Coordinates of C-alpha atoms and ligand atoms in Angstrom, one line a residue:
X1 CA -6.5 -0.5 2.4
X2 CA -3.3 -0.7 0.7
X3 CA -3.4 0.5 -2.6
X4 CA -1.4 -0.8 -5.8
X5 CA -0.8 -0.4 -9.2
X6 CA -0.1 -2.6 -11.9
X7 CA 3.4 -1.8 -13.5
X8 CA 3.9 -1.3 -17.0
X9 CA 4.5 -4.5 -18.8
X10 CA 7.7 -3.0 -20.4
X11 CA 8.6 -2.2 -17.3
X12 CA 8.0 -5.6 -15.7
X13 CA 9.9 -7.2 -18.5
X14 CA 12.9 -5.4 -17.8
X15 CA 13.0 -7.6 -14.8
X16 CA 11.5 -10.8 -15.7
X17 CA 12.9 -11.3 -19.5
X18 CA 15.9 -13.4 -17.9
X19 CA 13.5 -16.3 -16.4
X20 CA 11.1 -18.6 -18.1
X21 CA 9.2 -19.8 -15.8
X22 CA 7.2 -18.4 -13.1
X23 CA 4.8 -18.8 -10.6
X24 CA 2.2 -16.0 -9.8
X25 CA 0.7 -15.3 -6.1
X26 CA -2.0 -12.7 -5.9
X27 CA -3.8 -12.0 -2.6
X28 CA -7.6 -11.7 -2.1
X29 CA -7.3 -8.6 0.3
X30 CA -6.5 -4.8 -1.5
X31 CA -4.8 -5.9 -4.3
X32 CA -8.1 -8.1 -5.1
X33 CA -9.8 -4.9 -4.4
X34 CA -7.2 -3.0 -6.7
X35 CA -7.5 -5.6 -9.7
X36 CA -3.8 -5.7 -9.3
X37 CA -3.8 -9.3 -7.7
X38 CA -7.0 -10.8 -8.0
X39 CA -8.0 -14.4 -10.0
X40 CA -8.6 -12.1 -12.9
X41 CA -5.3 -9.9 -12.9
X42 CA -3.7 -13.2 -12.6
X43 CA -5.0 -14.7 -15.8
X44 CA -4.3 -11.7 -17.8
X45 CA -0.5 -12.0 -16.5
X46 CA -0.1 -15.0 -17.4
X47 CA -1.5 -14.0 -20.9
X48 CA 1.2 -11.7 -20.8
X49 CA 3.5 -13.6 -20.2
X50 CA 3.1 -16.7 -22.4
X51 CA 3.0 -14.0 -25.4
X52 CA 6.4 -13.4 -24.2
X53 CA 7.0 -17.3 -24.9
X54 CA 7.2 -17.6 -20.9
X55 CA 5.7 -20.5 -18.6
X56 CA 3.4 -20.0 -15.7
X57 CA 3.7 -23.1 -13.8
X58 CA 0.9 -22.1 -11.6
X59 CA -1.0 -19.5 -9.1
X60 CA -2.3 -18.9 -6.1
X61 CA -4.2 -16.0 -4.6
X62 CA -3.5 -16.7 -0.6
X63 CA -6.2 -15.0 1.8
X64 CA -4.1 -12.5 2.9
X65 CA -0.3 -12.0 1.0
X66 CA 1.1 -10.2 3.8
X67 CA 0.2 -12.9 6.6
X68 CA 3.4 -14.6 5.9
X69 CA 2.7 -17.6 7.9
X70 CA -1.0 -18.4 6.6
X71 CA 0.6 -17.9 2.6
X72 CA 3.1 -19.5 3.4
X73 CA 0.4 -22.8 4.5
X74 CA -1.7 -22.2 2.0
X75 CA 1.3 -22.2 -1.0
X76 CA 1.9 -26.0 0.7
X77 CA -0.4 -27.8 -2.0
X78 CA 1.7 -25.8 -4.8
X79 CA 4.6 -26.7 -4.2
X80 CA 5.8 -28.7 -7.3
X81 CA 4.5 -25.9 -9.4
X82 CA 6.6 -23.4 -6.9
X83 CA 9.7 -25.8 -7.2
X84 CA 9.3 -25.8 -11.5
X85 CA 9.2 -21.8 -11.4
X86 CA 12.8 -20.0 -12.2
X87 CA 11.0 -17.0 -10.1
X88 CA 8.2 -16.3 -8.4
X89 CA 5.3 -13.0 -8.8
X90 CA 3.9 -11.6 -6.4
X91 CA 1.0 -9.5 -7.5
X92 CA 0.0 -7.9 -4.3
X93 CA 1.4 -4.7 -2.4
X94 CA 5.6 -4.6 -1.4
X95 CA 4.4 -6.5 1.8
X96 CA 3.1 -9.0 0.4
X97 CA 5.9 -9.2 -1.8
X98 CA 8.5 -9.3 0.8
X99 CA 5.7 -12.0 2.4
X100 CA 7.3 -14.2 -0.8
X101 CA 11.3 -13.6 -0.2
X102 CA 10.7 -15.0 3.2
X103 CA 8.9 -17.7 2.0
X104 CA 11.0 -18.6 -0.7
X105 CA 14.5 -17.8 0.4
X106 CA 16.3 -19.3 -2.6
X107 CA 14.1 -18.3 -5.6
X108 CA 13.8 -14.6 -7.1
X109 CA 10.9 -13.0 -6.0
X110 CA 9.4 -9.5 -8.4
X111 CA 6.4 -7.5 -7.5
X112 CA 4.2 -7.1 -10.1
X113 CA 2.4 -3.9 -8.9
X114 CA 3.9 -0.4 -7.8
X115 CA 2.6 -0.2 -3.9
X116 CA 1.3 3.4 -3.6
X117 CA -0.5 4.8 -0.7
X118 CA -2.8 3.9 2.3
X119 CA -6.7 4.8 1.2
X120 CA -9.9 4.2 0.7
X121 CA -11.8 3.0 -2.4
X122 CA -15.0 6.0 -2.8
X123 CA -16.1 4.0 -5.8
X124 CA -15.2 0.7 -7.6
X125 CA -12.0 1.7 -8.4
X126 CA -11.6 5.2 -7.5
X127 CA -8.9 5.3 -4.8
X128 CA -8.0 8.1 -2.4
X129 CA -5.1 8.6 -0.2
X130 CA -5.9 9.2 3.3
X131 CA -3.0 8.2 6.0
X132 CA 0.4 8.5 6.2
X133 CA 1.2 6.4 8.5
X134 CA 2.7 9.3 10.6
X135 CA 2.6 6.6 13.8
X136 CA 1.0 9.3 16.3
X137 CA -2.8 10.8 14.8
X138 CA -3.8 13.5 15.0
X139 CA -6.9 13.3 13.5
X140 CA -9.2 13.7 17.1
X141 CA -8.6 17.3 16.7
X142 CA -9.3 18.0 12.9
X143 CA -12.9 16.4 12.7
X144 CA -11.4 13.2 11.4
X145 CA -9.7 14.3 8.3
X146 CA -6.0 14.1 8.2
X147 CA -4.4 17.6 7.2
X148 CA -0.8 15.4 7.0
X149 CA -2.1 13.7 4.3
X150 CA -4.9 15.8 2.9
X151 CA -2.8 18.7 2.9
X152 CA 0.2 18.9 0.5
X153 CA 2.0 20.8 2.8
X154 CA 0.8 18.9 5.6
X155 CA 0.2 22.0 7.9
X156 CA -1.2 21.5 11.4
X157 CA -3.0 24.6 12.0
X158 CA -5.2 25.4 9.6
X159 CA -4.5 26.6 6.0
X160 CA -1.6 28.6 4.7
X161 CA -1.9 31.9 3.0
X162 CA -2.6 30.4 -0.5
X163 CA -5.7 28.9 -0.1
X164 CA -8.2 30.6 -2.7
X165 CA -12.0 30.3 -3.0
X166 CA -11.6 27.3 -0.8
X167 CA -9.3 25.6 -2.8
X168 CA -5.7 24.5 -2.4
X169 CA -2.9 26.5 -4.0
X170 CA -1.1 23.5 -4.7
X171 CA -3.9 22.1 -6.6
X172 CA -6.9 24.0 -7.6
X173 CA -8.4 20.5 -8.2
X174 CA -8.3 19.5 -4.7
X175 CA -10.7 21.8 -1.7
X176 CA -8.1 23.0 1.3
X177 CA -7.8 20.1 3.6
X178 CA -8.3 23.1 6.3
X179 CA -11.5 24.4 4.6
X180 CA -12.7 20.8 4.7
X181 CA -11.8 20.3 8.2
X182 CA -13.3 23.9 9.4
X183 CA -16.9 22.7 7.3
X184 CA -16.9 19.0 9.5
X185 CA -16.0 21.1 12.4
X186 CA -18.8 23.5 12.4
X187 CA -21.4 20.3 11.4
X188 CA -20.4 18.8 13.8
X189 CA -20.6 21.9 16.5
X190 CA -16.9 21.3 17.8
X191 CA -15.6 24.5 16.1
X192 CA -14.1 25.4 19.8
X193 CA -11.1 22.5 18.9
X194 CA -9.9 25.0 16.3
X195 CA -8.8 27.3 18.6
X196 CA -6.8 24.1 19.9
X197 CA -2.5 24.1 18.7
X198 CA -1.4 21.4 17.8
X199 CA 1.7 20.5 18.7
X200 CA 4.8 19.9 16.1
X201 CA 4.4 16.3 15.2
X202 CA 7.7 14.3 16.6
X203 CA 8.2 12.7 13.6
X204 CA 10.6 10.3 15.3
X205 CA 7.7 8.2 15.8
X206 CA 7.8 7.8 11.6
X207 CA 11.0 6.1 11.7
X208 CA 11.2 3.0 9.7
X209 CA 11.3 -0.2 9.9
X210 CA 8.5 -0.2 12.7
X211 CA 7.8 -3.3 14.8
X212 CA 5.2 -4.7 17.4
X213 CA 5.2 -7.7 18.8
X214 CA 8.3 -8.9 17.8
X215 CA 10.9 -10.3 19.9
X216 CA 14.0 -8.4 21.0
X217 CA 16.3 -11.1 19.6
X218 CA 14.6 -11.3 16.3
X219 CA 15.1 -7.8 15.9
X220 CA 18.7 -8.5 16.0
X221 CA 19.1 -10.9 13.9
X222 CA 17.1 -9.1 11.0
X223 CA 19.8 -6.3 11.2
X224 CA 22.5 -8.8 11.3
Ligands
LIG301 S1 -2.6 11.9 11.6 FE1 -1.1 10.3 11.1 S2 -2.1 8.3 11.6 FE2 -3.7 9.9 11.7 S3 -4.6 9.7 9.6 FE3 -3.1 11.3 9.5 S4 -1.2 10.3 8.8 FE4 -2.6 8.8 9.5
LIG302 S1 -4.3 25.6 0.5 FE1 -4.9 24.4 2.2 S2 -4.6 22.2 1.6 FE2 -3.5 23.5 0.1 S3 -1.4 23.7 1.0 FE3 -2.5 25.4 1.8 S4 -3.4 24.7 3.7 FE4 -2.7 22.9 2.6

């Protein structure tokens, strides 16, 4: 899942103090799971807000913000409240957020959350990083566990000289993605894949924007 964080509300205000009016769209996917954009984060925004002497014409949490098309349906029944709104929220990660500008091309658009890294949730709550996005994994060699994202340095055959007691020199707090990886290894008896290099990653394959699916001529005309 995508994980997000609410910004500050200073820093939010920096943005919004200019408009009155807004309308807030959440999504029922991560940021639900985040509390960033759920039913609940969206109340206390607008709580916020109308402290500030703002409007919230209305809100929406779509089933999934960054499914432009299906939000974009969905917003359908709201949109007087949309039209009434000087700008628009979006409470979910920067893709659902840039879900928004393309669904309201002539209306100022501002994420509410910071969008900050792909994980999972271990407890309610408790996020932890643990992809990249690196477009090529390698992750059928190390025992499942990504030593790109797990390791700071992001080394791809096994742990540099600093690691100490098991730990990573980078951060005590944290166990050596390559001790981790040597531990599921053995488990799992497929210790003979750490004898296996791996390869330097071609990190071309990281290049933004990525796209699948998507017509050549469309591609254009995004550049243009
Ligand atoms: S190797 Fe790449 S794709 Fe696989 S988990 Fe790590 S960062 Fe993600
Ligand atoms: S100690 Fe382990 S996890 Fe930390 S930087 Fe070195 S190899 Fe990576």
């Amino acid at each position: 899942m995508i994980i997000s964080k609410r910004k500050t509300h200073e820093k939010l205000m920096e943005s919004l103090n200019k408009y009155n009016s807004f309308f807030l769209i959440g999504c029922s996917e991560c940021a639900s799971l985040c509390g960033t954009g759920d039913e609940a984060a969206m109340k206390a925004m607008k709580e916020e807000l109308e402290q500030e002497g703002k409007t919230v014409t209305g809100m929406m949490v779509p089933k999934t913000g960054c499914q432009t098309l299906g939000t974009k349906i969905e917003l359908k029944k709201d949109k007087e409240a949309c039209e009434a709104a000087d700008a628009i929220i979006a409470m979910s990660c920067g893709a659902g957020t840039q879900s928004a500008v393309e669904i309201f091309p002539d209306t100022p658009v501002y994420p509410s959350n910071d969008t900050m890294f792909l994980g999972n949730m271990t407890r309610f709550q408790m996020f932890d990083e643990r992809c990249s996005l690196c477009g090529e994994c390698v992750i059928d060699k190390t025992g499942g566990i990504c030593p790109i994202t797990n390791c700071p340095k992001g080394l791809l055959n096994g742990p540099c000289g600093g690691m100490k007691d098991g730990n990573c020199e980078v951060s005590a707090e944290i166990k050596c993605a390559w001790v981790r990886i040597y531990e599921r290894q053995k488990k799992v008896n497929e210790l003979d894949k750490m004898a296996e290099i791996i390869p330097p990653k071609d990190w071309s394959k990281k290049q933004n924007p990525h796209f699948i699916g998507r017509p050549e001529k469309d591609k254009k005309e995004k550049k243009a």
